[in-house]
Coordinates of C-alpha atoms (C1' of nucleotides) in Angstrom, one line a residue:
Chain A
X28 CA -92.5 -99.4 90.6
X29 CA -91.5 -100.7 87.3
X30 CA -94.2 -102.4 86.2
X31 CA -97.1 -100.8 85.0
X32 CA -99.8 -101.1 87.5
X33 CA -102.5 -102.3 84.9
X34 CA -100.6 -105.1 83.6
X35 CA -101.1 -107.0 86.7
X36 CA -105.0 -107.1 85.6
X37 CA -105.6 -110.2 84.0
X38 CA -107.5 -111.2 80.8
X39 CA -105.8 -108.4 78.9
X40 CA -105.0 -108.5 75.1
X41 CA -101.7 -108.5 73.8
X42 CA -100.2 -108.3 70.7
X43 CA -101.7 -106.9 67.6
X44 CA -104.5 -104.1 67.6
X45 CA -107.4 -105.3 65.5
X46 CA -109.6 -102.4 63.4
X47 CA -112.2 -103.4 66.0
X48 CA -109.8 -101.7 69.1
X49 CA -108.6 -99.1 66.6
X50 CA -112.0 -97.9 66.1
X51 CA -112.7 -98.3 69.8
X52 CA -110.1 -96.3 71.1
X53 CA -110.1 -93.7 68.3
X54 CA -113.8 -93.2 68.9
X55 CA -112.6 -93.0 72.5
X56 CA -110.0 -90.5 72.5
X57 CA -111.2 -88.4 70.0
X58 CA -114.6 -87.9 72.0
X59 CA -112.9 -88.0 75.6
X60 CA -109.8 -87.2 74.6
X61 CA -107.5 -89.7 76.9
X62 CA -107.4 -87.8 80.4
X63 CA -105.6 -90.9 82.2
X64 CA -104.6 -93.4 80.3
X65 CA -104.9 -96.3 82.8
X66 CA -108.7 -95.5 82.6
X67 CA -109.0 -95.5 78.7
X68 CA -109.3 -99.0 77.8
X69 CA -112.5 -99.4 80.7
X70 CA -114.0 -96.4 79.3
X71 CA -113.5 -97.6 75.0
X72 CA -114.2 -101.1 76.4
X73 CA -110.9 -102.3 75.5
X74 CA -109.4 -105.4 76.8
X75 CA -106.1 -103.7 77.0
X76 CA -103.7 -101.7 79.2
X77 CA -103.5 -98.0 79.5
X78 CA -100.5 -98.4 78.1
X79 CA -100.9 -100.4 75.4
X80 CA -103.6 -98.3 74.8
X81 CA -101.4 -95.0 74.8
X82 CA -98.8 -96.7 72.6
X83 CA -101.0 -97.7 70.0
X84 CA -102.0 -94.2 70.0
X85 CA -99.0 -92.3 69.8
X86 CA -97.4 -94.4 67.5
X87 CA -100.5 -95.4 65.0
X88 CA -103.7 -93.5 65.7
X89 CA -102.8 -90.2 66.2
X90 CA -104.5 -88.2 63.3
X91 CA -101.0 -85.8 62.6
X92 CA -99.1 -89.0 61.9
X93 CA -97.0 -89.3 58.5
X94 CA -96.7 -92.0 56.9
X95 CA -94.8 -93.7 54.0
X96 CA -91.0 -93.3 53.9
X97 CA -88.4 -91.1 55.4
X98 CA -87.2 -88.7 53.0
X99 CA -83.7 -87.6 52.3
X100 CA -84.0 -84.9 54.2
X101 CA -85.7 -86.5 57.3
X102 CA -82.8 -89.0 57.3
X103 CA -80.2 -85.9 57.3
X104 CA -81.7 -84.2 60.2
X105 CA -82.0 -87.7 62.3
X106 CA -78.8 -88.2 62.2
X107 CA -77.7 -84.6 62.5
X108 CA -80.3 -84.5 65.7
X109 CA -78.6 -88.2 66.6
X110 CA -75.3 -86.6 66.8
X111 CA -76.4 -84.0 69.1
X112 CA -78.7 -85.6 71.0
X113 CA -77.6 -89.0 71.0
X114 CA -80.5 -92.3 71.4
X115 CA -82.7 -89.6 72.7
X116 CA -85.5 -90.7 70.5
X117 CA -88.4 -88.3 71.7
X118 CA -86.6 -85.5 71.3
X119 CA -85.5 -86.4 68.1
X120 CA -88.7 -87.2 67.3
X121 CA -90.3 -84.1 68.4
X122 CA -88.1 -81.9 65.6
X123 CA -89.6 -84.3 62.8
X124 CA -93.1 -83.3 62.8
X125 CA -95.4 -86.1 62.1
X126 CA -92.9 -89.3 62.9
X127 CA -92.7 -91.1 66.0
X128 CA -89.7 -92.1 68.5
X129 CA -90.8 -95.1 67.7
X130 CA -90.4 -94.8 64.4
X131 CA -87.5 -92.6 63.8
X132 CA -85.2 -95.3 66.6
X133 CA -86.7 -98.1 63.8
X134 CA -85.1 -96.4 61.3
X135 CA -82.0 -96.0 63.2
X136 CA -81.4 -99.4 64.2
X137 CA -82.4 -100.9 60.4
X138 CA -81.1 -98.6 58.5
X139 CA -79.1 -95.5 59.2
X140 CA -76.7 -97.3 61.6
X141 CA -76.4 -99.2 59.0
X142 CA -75.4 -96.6 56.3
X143 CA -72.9 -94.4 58.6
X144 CA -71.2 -97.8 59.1
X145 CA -70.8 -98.4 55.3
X146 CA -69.3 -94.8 55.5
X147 CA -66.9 -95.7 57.8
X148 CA -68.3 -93.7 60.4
X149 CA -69.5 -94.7 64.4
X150 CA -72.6 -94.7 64.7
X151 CA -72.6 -93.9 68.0
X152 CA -69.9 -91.4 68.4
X153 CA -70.5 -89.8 65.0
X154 CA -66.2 -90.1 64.4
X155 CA -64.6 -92.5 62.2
X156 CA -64.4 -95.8 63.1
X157 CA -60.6 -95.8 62.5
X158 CA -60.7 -92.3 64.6
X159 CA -63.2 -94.8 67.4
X160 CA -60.8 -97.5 67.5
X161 CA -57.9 -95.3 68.1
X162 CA -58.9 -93.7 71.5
X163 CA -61.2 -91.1 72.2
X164 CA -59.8 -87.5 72.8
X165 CA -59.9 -85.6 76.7
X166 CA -60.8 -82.4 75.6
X167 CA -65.1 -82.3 75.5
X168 CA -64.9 -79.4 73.3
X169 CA -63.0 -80.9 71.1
X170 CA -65.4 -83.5 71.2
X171 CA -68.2 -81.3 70.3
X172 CA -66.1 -80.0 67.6
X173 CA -65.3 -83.0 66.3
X174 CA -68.3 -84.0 66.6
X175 CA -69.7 -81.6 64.2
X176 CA -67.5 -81.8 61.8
X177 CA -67.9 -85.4 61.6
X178 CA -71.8 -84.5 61.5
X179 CA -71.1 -82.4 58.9
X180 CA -68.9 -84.9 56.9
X181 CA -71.6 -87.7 56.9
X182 CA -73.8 -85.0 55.4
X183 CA -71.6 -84.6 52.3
X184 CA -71.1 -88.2 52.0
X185 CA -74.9 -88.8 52.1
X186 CA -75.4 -85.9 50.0
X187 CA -72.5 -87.2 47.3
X188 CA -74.3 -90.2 47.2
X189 CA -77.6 -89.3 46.2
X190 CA -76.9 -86.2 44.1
X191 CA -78.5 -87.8 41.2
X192 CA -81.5 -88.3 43.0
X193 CA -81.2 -85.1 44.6
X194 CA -81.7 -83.3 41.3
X195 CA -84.1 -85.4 40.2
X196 CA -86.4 -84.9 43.0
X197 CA -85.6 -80.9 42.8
X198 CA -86.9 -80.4 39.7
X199 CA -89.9 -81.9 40.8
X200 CA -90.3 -80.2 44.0
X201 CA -91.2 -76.3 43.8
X202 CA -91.8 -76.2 47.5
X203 CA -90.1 -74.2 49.7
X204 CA -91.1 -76.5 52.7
X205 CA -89.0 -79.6 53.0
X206 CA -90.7 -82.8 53.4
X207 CA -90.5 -83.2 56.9
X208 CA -92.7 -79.8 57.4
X209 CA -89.9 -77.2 58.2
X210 CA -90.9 -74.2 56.2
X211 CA -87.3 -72.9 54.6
X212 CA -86.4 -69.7 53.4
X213 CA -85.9 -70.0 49.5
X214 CA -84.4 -67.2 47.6
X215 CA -85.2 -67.7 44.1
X216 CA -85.5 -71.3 43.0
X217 CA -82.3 -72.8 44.2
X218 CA -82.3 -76.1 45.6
X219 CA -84.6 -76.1 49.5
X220 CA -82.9 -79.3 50.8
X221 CA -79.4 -77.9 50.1
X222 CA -80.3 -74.7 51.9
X223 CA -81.8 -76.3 54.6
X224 CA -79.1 -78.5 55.6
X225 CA -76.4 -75.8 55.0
X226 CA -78.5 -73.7 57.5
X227 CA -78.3 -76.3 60.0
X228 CA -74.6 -77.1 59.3
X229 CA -73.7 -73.7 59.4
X230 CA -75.7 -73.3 62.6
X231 CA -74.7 -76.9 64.3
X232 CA -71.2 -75.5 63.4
X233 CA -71.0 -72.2 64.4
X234 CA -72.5 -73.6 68.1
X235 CA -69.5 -76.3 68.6
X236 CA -68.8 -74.6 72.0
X237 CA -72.5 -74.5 72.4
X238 CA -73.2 -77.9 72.6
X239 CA -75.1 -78.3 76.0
X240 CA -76.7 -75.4 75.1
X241 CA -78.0 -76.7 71.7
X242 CA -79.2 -79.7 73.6
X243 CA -80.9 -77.3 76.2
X244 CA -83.0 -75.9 73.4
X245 CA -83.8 -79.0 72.3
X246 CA -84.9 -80.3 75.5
X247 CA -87.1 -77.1 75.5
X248 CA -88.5 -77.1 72.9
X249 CA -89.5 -81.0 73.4
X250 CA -91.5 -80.0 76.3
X251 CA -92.5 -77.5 75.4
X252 CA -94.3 -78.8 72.5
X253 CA -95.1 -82.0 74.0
X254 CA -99.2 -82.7 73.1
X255 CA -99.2 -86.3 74.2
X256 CA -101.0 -85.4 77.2
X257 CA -103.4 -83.3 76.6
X258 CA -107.1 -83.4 77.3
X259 CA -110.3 -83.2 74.7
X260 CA -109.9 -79.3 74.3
X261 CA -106.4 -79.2 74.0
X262 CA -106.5 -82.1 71.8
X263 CA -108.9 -80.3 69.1
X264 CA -106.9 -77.5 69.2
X265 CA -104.1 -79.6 68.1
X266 CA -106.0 -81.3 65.6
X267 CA -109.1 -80.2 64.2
X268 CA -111.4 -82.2 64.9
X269 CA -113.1 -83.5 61.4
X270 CA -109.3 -83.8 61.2
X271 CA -109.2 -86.4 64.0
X272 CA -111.9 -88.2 62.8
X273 CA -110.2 -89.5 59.8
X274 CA -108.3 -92.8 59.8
X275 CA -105.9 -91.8 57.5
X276 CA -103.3 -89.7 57.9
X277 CA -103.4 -86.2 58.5
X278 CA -100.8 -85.7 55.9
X279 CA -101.8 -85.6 52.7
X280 CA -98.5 -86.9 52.0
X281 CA -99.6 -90.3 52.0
X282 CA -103.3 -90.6 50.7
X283 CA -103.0 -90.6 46.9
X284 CA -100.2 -93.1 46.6
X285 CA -101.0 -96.6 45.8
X286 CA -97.7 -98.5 45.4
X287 CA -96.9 -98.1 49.4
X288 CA -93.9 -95.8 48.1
X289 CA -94.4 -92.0 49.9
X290 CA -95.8 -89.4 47.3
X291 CA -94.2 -86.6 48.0
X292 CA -97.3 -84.3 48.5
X293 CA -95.0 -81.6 49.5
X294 CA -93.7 -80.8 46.5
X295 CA -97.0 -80.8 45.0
X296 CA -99.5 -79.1 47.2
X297 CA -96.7 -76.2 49.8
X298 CA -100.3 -75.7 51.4
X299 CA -100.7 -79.3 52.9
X300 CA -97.4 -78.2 54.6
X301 CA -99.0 -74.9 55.2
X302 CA -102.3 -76.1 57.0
X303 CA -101.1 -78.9 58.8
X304 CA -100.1 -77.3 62.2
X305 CA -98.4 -80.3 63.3
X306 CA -95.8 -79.8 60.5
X307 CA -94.9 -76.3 61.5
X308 CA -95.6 -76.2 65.3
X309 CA -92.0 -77.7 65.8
X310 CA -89.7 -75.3 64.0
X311 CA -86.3 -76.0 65.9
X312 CA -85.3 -72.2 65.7
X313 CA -82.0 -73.1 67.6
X314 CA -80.5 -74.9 64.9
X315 CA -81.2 -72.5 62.3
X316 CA -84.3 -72.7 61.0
X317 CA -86.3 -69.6 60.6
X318 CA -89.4 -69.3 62.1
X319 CA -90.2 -67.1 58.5
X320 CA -92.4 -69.0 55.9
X321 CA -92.0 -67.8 52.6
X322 CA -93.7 -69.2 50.0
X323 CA -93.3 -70.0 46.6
X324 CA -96.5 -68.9 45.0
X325 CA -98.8 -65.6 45.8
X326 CA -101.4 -68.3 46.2
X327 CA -100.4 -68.4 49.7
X328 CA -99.7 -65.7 52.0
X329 CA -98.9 -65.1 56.1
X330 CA -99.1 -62.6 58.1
X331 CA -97.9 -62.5 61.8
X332 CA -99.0 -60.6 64.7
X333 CA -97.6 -60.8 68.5
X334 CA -100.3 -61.6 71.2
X335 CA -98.6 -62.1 74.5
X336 CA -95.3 -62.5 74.0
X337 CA -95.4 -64.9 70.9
X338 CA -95.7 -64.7 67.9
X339 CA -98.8 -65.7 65.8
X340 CA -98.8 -66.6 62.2
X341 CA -102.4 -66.6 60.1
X342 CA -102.3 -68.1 56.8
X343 CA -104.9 -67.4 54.0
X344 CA -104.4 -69.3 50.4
X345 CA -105.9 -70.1 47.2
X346 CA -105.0 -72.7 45.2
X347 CA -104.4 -73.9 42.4
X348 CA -104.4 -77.7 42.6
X349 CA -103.9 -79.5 39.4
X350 CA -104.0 -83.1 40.2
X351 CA -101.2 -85.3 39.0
X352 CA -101.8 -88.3 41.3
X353 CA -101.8 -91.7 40.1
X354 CA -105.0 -91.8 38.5
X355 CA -104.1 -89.8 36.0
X356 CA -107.1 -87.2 36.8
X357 CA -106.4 -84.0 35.0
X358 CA -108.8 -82.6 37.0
X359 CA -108.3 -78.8 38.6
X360 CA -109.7 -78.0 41.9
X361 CA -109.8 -74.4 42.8
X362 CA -109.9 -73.9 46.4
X363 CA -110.6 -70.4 47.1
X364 CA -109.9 -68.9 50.7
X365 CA -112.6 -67.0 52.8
X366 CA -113.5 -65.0 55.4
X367 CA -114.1 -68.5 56.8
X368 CA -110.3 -69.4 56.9
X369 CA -109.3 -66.3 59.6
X370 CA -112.6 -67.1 61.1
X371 CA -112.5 -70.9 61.5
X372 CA -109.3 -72.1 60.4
X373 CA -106.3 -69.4 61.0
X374 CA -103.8 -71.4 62.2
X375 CA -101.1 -69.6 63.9
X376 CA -97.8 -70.6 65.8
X377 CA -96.0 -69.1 67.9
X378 CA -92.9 -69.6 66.3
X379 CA -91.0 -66.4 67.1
X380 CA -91.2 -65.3 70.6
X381 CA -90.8 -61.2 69.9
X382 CA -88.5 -60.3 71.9
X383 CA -88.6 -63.1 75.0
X384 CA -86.2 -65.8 73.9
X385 CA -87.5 -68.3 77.1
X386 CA -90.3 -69.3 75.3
X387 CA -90.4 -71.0 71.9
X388 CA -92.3 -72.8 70.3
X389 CA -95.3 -72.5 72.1
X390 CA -98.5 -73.4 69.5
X391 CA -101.4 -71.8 69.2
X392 CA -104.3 -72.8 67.2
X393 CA -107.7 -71.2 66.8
X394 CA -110.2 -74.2 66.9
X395 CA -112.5 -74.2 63.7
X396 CA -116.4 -74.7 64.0
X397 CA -117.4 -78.3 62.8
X398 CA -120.0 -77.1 60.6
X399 CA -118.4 -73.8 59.4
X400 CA -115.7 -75.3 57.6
X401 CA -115.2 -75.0 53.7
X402 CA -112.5 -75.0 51.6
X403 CA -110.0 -75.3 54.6
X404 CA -111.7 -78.7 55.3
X405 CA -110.6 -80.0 52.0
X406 CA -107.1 -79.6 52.9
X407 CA -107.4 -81.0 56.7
X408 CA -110.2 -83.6 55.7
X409 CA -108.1 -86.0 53.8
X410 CA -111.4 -87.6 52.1
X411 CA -112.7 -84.1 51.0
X412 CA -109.3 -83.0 49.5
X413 CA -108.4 -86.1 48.3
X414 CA -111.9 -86.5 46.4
X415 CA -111.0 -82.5 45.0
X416 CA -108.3 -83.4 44.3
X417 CA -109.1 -86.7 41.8
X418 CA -112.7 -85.8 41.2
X419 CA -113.5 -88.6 43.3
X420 CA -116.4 -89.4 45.9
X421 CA -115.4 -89.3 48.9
X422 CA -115.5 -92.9 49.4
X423 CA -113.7 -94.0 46.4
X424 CA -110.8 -92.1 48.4
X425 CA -111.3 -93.7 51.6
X426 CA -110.9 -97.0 50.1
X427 CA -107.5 -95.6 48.7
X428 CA -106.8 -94.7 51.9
X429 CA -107.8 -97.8 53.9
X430 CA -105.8 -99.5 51.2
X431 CA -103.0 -97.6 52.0
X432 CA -103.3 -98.0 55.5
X433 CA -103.7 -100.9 55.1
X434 CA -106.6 -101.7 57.0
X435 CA -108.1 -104.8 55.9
X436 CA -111.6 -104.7 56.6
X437 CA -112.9 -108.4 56.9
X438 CA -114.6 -107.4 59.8
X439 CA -115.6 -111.1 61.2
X440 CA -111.7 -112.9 60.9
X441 CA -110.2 -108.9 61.9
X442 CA -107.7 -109.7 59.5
X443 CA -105.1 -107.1 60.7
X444 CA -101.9 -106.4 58.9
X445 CA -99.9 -104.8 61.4
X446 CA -97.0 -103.6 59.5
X447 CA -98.1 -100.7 57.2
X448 CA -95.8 -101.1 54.7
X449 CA -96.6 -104.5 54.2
X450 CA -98.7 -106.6 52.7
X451 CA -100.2 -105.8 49.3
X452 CA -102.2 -103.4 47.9
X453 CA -105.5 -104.3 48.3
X454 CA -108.0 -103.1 45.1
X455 CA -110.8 -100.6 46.1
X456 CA -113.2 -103.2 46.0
X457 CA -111.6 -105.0 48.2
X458 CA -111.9 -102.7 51.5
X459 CA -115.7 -103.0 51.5
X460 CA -117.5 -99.7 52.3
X461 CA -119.1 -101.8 55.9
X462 CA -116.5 -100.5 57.7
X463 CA -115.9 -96.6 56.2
X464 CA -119.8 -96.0 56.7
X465 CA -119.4 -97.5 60.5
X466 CA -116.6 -94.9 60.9
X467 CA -118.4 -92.3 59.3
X468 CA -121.3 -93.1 61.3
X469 CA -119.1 -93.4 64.4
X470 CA -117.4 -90.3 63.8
X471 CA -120.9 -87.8 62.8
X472 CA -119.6 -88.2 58.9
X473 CA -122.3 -88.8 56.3
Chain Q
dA15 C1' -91.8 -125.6 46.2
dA16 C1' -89.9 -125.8 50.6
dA17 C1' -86.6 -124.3 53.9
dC18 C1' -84.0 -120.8 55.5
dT19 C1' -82.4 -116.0 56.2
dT20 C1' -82.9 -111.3 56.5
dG21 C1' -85.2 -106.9 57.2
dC22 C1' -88.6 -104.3 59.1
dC23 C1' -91.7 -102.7 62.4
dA24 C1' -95.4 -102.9 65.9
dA25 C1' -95.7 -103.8 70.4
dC26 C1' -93.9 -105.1 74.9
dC27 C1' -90.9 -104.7 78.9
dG28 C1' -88.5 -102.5 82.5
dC29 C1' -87.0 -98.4 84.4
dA30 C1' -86.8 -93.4 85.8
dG31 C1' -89.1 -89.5 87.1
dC32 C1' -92.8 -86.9 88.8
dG33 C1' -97.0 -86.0 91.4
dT34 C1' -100.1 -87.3 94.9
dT35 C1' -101.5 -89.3 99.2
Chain U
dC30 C1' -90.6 -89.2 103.9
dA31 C1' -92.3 -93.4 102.0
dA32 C1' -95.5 -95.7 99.2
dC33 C1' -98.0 -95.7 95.3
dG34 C1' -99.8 -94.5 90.8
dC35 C1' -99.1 -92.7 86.4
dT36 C1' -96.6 -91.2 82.3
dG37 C1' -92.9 -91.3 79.2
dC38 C1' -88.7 -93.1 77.4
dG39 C1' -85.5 -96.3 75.4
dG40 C1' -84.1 -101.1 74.7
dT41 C1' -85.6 -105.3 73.1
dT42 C1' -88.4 -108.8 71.0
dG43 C1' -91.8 -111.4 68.2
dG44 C1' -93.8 -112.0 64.0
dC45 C1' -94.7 -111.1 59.3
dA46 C1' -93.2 -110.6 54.6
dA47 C1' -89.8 -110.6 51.2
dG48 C1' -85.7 -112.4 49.5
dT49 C1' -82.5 -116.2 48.9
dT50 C1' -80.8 -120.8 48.6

DNA sequence: AAACTTGCCAACCGCAGCGTT
DNA sequence: CAACGCTGCGGTTGGCAAGTT
């Protein structure tokens, strides 16, 4: 017990993943899918553990990752989810669509901890440190009450604090759907982040005596949503496939910027929210969201039906895409829907549960055909969209995205920078095109 | 410019839990 | 029922880069 079996095995790597494993165990998983992980690395011909191997895949590879920056409301929720849930990072995790455990305890120990202490508030109890230092009350509702309202409290502060910004960033972001992929209810055009987090303080309220229960639904939810073990099939239904194949990120969030800072895609472009399954597939229902997606445009429109209990959402959308990304591009993309889209590319979650309230959460997604996919594949295939979207090639993109990524593509020294957000921005000329046409080639893209 | 400090984050380690034999 | 293998989780660490002295 304990230790991993596989690190016994000798001559395996350690350390940093270089493009060269990347590629091997992408290639890997998204052909194979990962079945047991203690077999992977034999099978990509990787000089690493299985559970190296699963790391680096969780935490970097997978194709539904975000990237960039937490938002304002990301950060809200964590700690919100924190106070519930305490250092239960997976579970936090799994209510912010797109970010890791990994990530989200990162960002707890550098920084929120951090801020909540600045506030004057434990970061581990949720209470004021003069209220922690005091002595810690008997009663365990009262402690979930407390607790709440404490929860609650850190939310004004944090919202006080960046009210500025807040406004700023409002006027800029039309989208119902907050940036970390929950779809709210908007009533006219007031503000989505206040609404949200009034829903979930009204909700984490209202459910003081409820705590264990709020954690239950959690926990459900969590497993029930889990897709870190899932084999080829399941996997593509997760992730389309030609949406796997990329290297970047699934979320268009991330592809267009080039200063490392997170472009808030959201607020531009609902639909990426809308078509990336991923973002939607974890709508945490018991704390007030509402498994209804109302959009802000007519562009976009659902419609649900119930199949066995759950409830399935198809989407259908055109857009109007006018791109205002860095390059200044004034160029429009019109990306019509089709018969294709319900075909190929409905997407549908069960987010409601009609009736049965044991399940939740439970994701359905009807896999697309490779080589039936059209507009829909600009939004999942970052290089198509992206290229729409900036009347660019394809490749052009990819470089941006590499450069975003980071991926340093001196193929013989494997230059590697590890940390995403560091290291600087590499010029498109710089990432050579060697290693996007061996991925393309690797992956069946021309 | 060099030395030092700090912050961040990818990756490792050890453990618990579960399933299988 | 014990031993073993595997997966997943949370705590911790090592190293890089940026900032400061």
């Amino acid at each position: 017990m304990g230790r991993h079996s596989c690190c016994y095995k000798q001559k395996l790597r350690k350390g940093l993943w270089s493009p060269e494993e990347d590629e091997k165990l992408l290639r890997h998983i998204t052909k194979y899918g990962h079945g047991c992980w203690s077999s992977v690395p034999k099978q990509a011909g990787l000089q690493r553990c299985g559970k190296s191997c699963r790391l680096r895949w969780i935490n970097y590879l997978r194709p539904d990752l975000k990237r960039g920056t937490f938002s304002q409301e990301e950060e809200d929720l964590i700690i919100e989810l924190h106070a519930v849930l305490g250092n239960r990072w997976s579970q936090i995790a799994a209510q912010l669509p797109g970010r890791t455990d990994n990530e989200i305890k990162n960002l707890w120990n550098s920084c929120l901890k951090k801020k909540l202490r600045q506030r004057g508030i434990d970061p581990v109890t949720h209470k004021p440190l003069s209220e922690v230092e005091n002595g810690e009350d008997k009663d365990t509702e009262a402690k979930s009450r407390d607790k709440m309202s404490v929860v609650s409290n850190e939310l004004n502060l944090l919202k006080a604090e960046s009210s500025m910004q807040e406004e700023a960033l409002l006027e800029q972001r039309p989208s119902p759907i907050a940036p970390h992929g929950y779809p709210l209810e908007v009533q006219g055009s007031s503000s989505s982040r206040t609404t949200n987090s009034r829903s979930i303080n009204n909700n984490l309220m209202t459910s003081t005596t409820n705590n264990d229960f709020l954690q239950d639904r959690f926990v459900t939810s969590h497993q029930e949503s889990s897709t870190t073990n899932c084999q080829p099939s399941e996997l593509v239904g997760h992730f389309p496939l030609h949406q796997q194949l990329n290297y970047a990120s699934s979320n268009p969030a991330q592809w267009f910027t080039q200063s490392g800072k997170s472009f808030d895609m959201n607020s531009e472009f609902a639909i990426s929210t809308i078509l990336s399954p991923t973002n939607t597939s974890l709508l945490p229902t018991s704390i007030g969201y509402k498994p209804s997606l109302t959009f802000p445009s007519d562009n976009v429109s659902m419609s649900s039906f119930a199949v066995n209990g759950s409830r399935y959402w198809e989407g259908s959308a055109t857009a109007n895409i006018n791109s205002n990304s860095s390059s200044g591009s004034s160029s429009s993309t019109e990306l019509q829907s089709s018969s294709s889209l319900l075909e190929n590319c409905m997407f549908s979650w069960g987010l409601a549960d009609c009736g049965t309230s044991d399940k939740e959460t439970q994701i359905h997604l009807t896999e697309s055909q490779p080589e039936d996919i059209k507009w829909a594949e600009y939004f999942s295939h970052p290089l198509l969209m992206a290229a729409a979207l900036q009347n660019q090639t394809p490749q052009c993109l990819y470089n941006e995205i590499k450069s975003e990524t980071h991926l340093v593509t001196d193929s013989s020294s494997a230059v590697w920078p590890h940390s995403k957000q560091q290291g600087s921005l590499q010029s498109s000329s710089d990432i050579c095109g060697k290693d996007i046409q061996r991925l393309a080639a690797a992956f069946g893209h021309t």
